[in-house]
Short mmCIF file of C-alpha atoms in Angstrom, two decimals:
data_model
loop_
_atom_site.label_atom_id
_atom_site.label_comp_id
_atom_site.label_asym_id
_atom_site.label_seq_id
_atom_site.Cartn_x
_atom_site.Cartn_y
_atom_site.Cartn_z
CA MET A 8 13.26 -7.19 -26.52
CA SER A 9 15.26 -9.12 -23.87
CA LEU A 10 13.29 -10.88 -21.14
CA LYS A 11 13.93 -9.42 -17.69
CA VAL A 12 13.83 -11.14 -14.31
CA ARG A 13 10.96 -8.84 -13.29
CA GLU A 14 8.79 -10.25 -16.11
CA ILE A 15 9.35 -13.80 -14.92
CA LEU A 16 8.72 -12.73 -11.32
CA GLU A 17 5.34 -11.27 -12.32
CA LEU A 18 4.33 -14.65 -13.75
CA ALA A 19 5.82 -16.55 -10.79
CA GLU A 20 3.95 -14.42 -8.27
CA MET A 21 0.70 -15.72 -9.73
CA LYS A 22 1.91 -19.19 -8.71
CA GLY A 23 2.65 -18.08 -5.15
CA CYS A 24 6.34 -17.21 -5.58
CA SER A 25 7.83 -14.13 -3.91
CA LEU A 26 10.96 -12.03 -4.17
CA ALA A 27 13.05 -12.50 -1.03
CA ALA A 28 15.99 -10.25 -1.97
CA GLY A 29 17.79 -8.45 -4.79
CA LYS A 30 15.07 -6.05 -5.93
CA GLY A 31 17.70 -3.85 -7.60
CA GLY A 32 18.62 -6.69 -9.96
CA LEU A 33 15.18 -7.27 -11.51
CA ASP A 34 16.33 -5.81 -14.83
CA ARG A 35 18.93 -8.55 -15.28
CA VAL A 36 18.48 -10.25 -18.66
CA VAL A 37 17.24 -13.86 -18.87
CA ARG A 38 18.13 -15.94 -21.92
CA PHE A 39 18.08 -19.50 -20.55
CA VAL A 40 16.73 -21.57 -17.64
CA ASP A 41 18.60 -24.37 -15.86
CA CYS A 42 18.32 -26.50 -12.73
CA MET A 43 21.04 -27.07 -10.13
CA GLU A 44 20.76 -30.10 -7.87
CA ILE A 45 24.41 -31.13 -7.63
CA PRO A 46 27.12 -29.54 -5.46
CA ASP A 47 29.92 -27.34 -6.80
CA MET A 48 28.13 -25.98 -9.88
CA LYS A 49 30.53 -23.06 -10.26
CA ALA A 50 32.32 -24.45 -13.31
CA TRP A 51 28.99 -24.82 -15.17
CA MET A 52 27.45 -21.47 -14.29
CA ARG A 53 26.74 -19.18 -17.24
CA PRO A 54 25.58 -15.57 -17.79
CA ASN A 55 21.89 -14.70 -18.20
CA VAL A 56 20.68 -18.07 -16.87
CA PHE A 57 17.69 -18.23 -14.52
CA TYR A 58 18.66 -21.02 -12.10
CA ILE A 59 16.13 -23.17 -10.23
CA THR A 60 16.95 -25.43 -7.28
CA THR A 61 15.04 -27.11 -4.46
CA GLY A 62 17.95 -26.05 -2.24
CA TYR A 63 18.51 -29.57 -0.87
CA THR A 64 22.12 -29.76 -2.08
CA TYR A 65 22.95 -26.45 -0.39
CA SER A 66 21.23 -27.06 2.93
CA ASN A 67 24.21 -28.36 4.87
CA SER A 68 25.55 -24.99 5.98
CA GLU A 69 24.99 -21.28 5.78
CA GLU A 70 28.32 -20.85 4.00
CA GLU A 71 27.18 -23.05 1.09
CA ILE A 72 24.13 -20.98 0.21
CA ILE A 73 26.10 -17.74 0.61
CA GLN A 74 28.85 -19.07 -1.66
CA LEU A 75 26.24 -20.22 -4.19
CA ILE A 76 24.75 -16.73 -4.46
CA GLN A 77 28.21 -15.16 -4.73
CA ASP A 78 29.24 -17.60 -7.47
CA LEU A 79 26.03 -16.96 -9.43
CA TYR A 80 26.59 -13.23 -9.17
CA ASP A 81 30.22 -13.56 -10.33
CA ALA A 82 29.07 -15.69 -13.29
CA LYS A 83 26.56 -12.93 -14.23
CA ALA A 84 23.64 -15.33 -13.85
CA ALA A 85 20.16 -13.78 -14.00
CA ALA A 86 18.52 -15.00 -10.76
CA LEU A 87 18.04 -17.91 -8.38
CA ALA A 88 14.69 -19.49 -7.48
CA THR A 89 14.65 -21.90 -4.54
CA LYS A 90 12.34 -23.42 -1.93
CA TYR A 91 12.29 -22.31 1.69
CA LYS A 92 12.18 -25.88 3.03
CA TYR A 93 15.90 -26.64 2.74
CA ILE A 94 17.51 -23.21 3.07
CA GLY A 95 15.13 -21.80 5.68
CA CYS A 96 17.70 -21.86 8.47
CA SER A 97 20.13 -19.93 6.26
CA LEU A 98 17.56 -17.64 4.64
CA GLU A 99 18.46 -14.53 6.64
CA ALA A 100 22.13 -14.79 5.61
CA ALA A 101 21.12 -15.55 2.00
CA ILE A 102 18.86 -12.49 1.88
CA LYS A 103 21.62 -10.29 3.27
CA VAL A 104 24.21 -11.26 0.66
CA ALA A 105 21.66 -11.22 -2.21
CA ASP A 106 20.58 -7.71 -1.23
CA GLU A 107 24.20 -6.55 -0.98
CA LEU A 108 24.87 -7.88 -4.49
CA GLN A 109 21.43 -6.85 -5.80
CA PHE A 110 21.04 -10.43 -7.07
CA PRO A 111 17.39 -11.61 -7.30
CA LEU A 112 16.54 -14.44 -4.89
CA ILE A 113 13.06 -15.87 -5.45
CA LEU A 114 11.24 -18.28 -3.13
CA TRP A 115 8.72 -20.71 -4.58
CA PRO A 116 6.07 -22.48 -2.52
CA GLU A 117 6.39 -26.06 -1.30
CA ASP A 118 3.28 -27.24 -3.18
CA LEU A 119 4.50 -25.94 -6.57
CA PRO A 120 6.14 -28.83 -8.47
CA PHE A 121 9.64 -28.34 -9.83
CA ILE A 122 8.51 -29.11 -13.37
CA GLU A 123 5.81 -26.43 -13.22
CA MET A 124 8.31 -23.80 -12.05
CA ASN A 125 10.68 -24.80 -14.84
CA TYR A 126 7.87 -24.74 -17.42
CA LEU A 127 6.79 -21.28 -16.30
CA VAL A 128 10.24 -19.82 -17.10
CA MET A 129 10.60 -21.77 -20.36
CA GLU A 130 7.19 -20.61 -21.58
CA ALA A 131 8.11 -16.98 -20.83
CA LEU A 132 11.37 -17.39 -22.77
CA ILE A 133 9.60 -18.93 -25.77
CA LYS A 134 7.01 -16.14 -25.87
CA SER A 135 9.78 -13.56 -25.63
CA GLN A 136 11.61 -15.21 -28.54
CA ASN A 137 8.43 -15.24 -30.64
CA ASN A 138 7.86 -11.56 -29.87
CA LEU A 139 11.44 -10.84 -30.93
CA MET A 140 10.94 -12.65 -34.25
CA ASP A 141 7.66 -10.78 -34.88
CA SER A 142 9.40 -7.49 -34.10
CA MET A 143 12.28 -8.28 -36.47
CA GLN A 144 9.88 -9.21 -39.27
CA SER A 145 7.90 -6.02 -38.70
CA ARG A 146 11.12 -3.96 -38.75
CA ILE A 147 12.27 -5.62 -41.99
CA LYS A 148 8.87 -4.95 -43.56
CA ARG A 149 9.01 -1.28 -42.55
CA TYR A 150 12.57 -0.99 -43.86
CA ASN A 151 11.61 -2.48 -47.23
CA GLN A 152 8.59 -0.15 -47.48
CA ARG A 153 10.78 2.87 -46.70
CA GLU A 154 13.33 1.84 -49.34
CA MET A 155 10.64 1.39 -51.99
CA ASP A 156 9.02 4.73 -51.09
CA GLN A 157 12.36 6.52 -51.33
CA ARG A 158 13.08 4.92 -54.68
CA LEU A 159 9.68 5.89 -56.05
CA PHE A 160 10.13 9.45 -54.74
CA VAL A 161 13.49 9.82 -56.53
CA ASP A 162 12.21 8.23 -59.74
CA LEU A 163 9.20 10.58 -59.84
CA LEU A 164 11.40 13.56 -58.97
CA THR A 165 13.88 12.84 -61.77
CA GLY A 166 11.34 11.68 -64.36
CA ASN A 167 12.95 8.24 -64.37
CA ILE A 168 9.70 6.32 -65.02
CA ALA A 169 9.24 5.83 -68.75
CA HIS A 170 5.75 4.34 -68.94
CA ASP A 171 2.43 5.35 -67.42
CA GLU A 172 1.67 1.71 -66.63
CA GLU A 173 4.77 1.41 -64.44
CA GLU A 174 4.05 4.70 -62.69
CA ASN A 175 0.44 3.78 -61.95
CA TYR A 176 1.38 0.27 -60.82
CA ARG A 177 4.05 1.44 -58.36
CA ILE A 178 1.82 4.18 -56.91
CA ARG A 179 -0.98 1.68 -56.30
CA GLU A 180 1.31 -1.05 -54.95
CA GLN A 181 2.97 1.32 -52.49
CA ARG A 182 -0.39 2.82 -51.51
CA TRP A 183 0.55 6.38 -52.35
CA PRO A 184 -2.31 8.90 -52.56
CA LEU A 185 -3.95 9.03 -55.95
CA PRO A 186 -4.15 12.53 -57.48
CA PRO A 187 -4.97 15.21 -56.60
CA TYR A 188 -2.17 15.60 -54.05
CA GLN A 189 0.16 18.16 -52.49
CA ILE A 190 3.79 17.78 -51.44
CA ILE A 191 4.62 19.05 -47.96
CA TYR A 192 8.31 19.65 -47.25
CA ILE A 193 9.27 19.84 -43.55
CA GLU A 194 12.66 20.85 -42.21
CA VAL A 195 13.23 20.42 -38.47
CA ASP A 196 15.79 22.91 -37.15
CA ARG A 197 19.05 21.43 -35.75
CA ILE A 198 17.86 17.84 -36.22
CA LYS A 199 20.59 17.05 -38.77
CA GLN A 200 23.30 17.93 -36.26
CA LYS A 201 21.54 15.93 -33.55
CA LEU A 202 21.30 12.84 -35.75
CA HIS A 203 25.02 12.97 -36.54
CA GLU A 204 25.74 12.81 -32.79
CA LEU A 205 23.78 9.57 -32.35
CA ARG A 206 24.66 5.99 -33.18
CA GLU A 207 23.11 4.79 -36.44
CA GLU A 208 20.43 2.69 -34.72
CA GLU A 209 19.50 5.51 -32.33
CA ALA A 210 19.37 8.01 -35.20
CA GLN A 211 17.05 5.73 -37.17
CA GLU A 212 14.74 5.33 -34.17
CA ARG A 213 14.65 9.13 -33.75
CA ILE A 214 13.75 9.60 -37.44
CA GLU A 215 10.97 6.99 -37.23
CA ARG A 216 9.51 8.70 -34.14
CA ILE A 217 9.39 12.05 -35.96
CA GLU A 218 7.86 10.42 -39.05
CA ASN A 219 5.12 8.88 -36.89
CA LEU A 220 4.57 12.21 -35.15
CA ILE A 221 4.10 13.93 -38.53
CA ARG A 222 1.63 11.25 -39.68
CA GLU A 223 -0.37 11.75 -36.49
CA ALA A 224 -0.37 15.51 -37.05
CA PHE A 225 -2.21 15.00 -40.36
CA THR A 226 -5.22 13.67 -38.46
CA GLY A 227 -7.47 11.50 -40.60
CA GLU A 228 -5.66 12.36 -43.85
CA GLN A 229 -4.05 9.95 -46.28
CA VAL A 230 -0.38 10.88 -46.25
CA VAL A 231 2.97 9.27 -47.08
CA VAL A 232 5.89 10.50 -44.97
CA LEU A 233 9.48 10.08 -46.13
CA SER A 234 12.74 11.37 -44.71
CA ASN A 235 16.18 12.21 -46.00
CA ASN A 236 18.99 13.39 -43.75
CA GLY A 237 16.73 15.12 -41.28
CA THR A 238 14.24 16.59 -43.74
CA PHE A 239 10.77 15.13 -44.24
CA GLN A 240 8.70 14.96 -47.42
CA CYS A 241 4.98 14.25 -47.26
CA ILE A 242 2.61 13.42 -50.10
CA LEU A 243 -0.83 14.48 -48.94
CA LYS A 244 -4.06 13.26 -50.56
CA ARG A 245 -6.38 16.14 -51.50
CA THR A 246 -10.14 15.80 -51.63
CA GLY A 247 -12.52 18.35 -53.08
CA ASP A 248 -11.67 21.67 -54.71
CA LYS A 249 -11.20 23.76 -51.57
CA GLU A 250 -7.64 24.86 -50.85
CA ILE A 251 -6.21 24.09 -47.42
CA GLY A 252 -5.46 27.35 -45.61
CA ALA A 253 -2.17 28.38 -44.00
CA ASP A 254 -3.70 27.95 -40.54
CA TYR A 255 -3.94 24.18 -41.15
CA PHE A 256 -0.20 23.87 -41.78
CA GLU A 257 0.64 26.31 -39.00
CA ALA A 258 -1.22 24.02 -36.56
CA ILE A 259 0.88 21.07 -37.78
CA GLN A 260 4.01 23.20 -37.45
CA ARG A 261 3.14 24.03 -33.82
CA GLU A 262 2.45 20.38 -32.99
CA ILE A 263 5.83 19.29 -34.40
CA CYS A 264 7.59 22.03 -32.42
CA GLU A 265 5.80 21.12 -29.19
CA LYS A 266 6.50 17.38 -29.47
CA THR A 267 10.11 17.52 -30.71
CA GLY A 268 11.33 20.65 -28.95
CA TYR A 269 12.68 21.95 -32.29
CA MET A 270 11.44 24.64 -34.66
CA ALA A 271 10.01 23.39 -37.95
CA THR A 272 9.78 25.08 -41.33
CA ILE A 273 7.09 23.88 -43.74
CA GLY A 274 6.88 24.34 -47.50
CA VAL A 275 3.67 23.47 -49.37
CA SER A 276 3.37 22.80 -53.10
CA ARG A 277 0.42 23.65 -55.27
CA THR A 278 -2.20 20.95 -55.76
CA GLU A 279 -1.33 18.58 -58.63
CA ASP A 280 -3.66 16.22 -60.48
CA THR A 281 -0.89 14.09 -62.02
CA TYR A 282 2.43 12.61 -60.88
CA LYS A 283 3.99 13.66 -64.17
CA ARG A 284 4.50 17.15 -62.66
CA PHE A 285 5.87 15.71 -59.39
CA GLY A 286 9.33 17.20 -59.98
CA GLN A 287 7.97 20.67 -60.73
CA ALA A 288 5.70 20.53 -57.68
#
């Protein structure tokens, strides 16, 4: 969710700004914005900062602007935006060193006020932060839902729910299919081994992708998809009395194989009209 220099550049281009050099560094991460209008800023330079300057302080010699770009690169800064007016005579040398270092050098037009350039970057950073917070909240919500679904699955499987009222309440609250239903058990070949090779976060992302793929495969059906160590359990809402044929599940099997690159084995329970026989099913 980090903001990249290229995202700021896209906004800046709408204000007349242009990338002069350092195209290979557009994926550098931006976390802050700062101005630099005093000489010898090296001691205050920080990583991931998008620096803005009119260039007046560094207009005395070609060596100053070259040294500025080198110092920003060494400090792991994100990028430098400056006006042509004061560094124009040194621009060719500045472009050369910025391209060599793949450090983004952005030129902003003379008629664009400093405060507007600064606001543009700050607004992009604030929006990025809000998007990050929304993403975190969404992830937490999904995690909590998964935990509650897993708990309900285990409690139904083991007969650990004593009262009908509790069972009915939890099924409704977690939006599980009301009976009749079928349980679909899916095992993806070699996925367990693959997950063990990944970092925990990467493994979780892989599992979520497969879960979403399985949901999409049950086109238009109400289905809950859970996972446990590389196996996937689905509770599928049944409507009407007609049994679903093997060809339906074979089509889902083929889709999973095509989109994951792994073979899938599918087991299908009989249709049940109560969750009291969940364990037997």
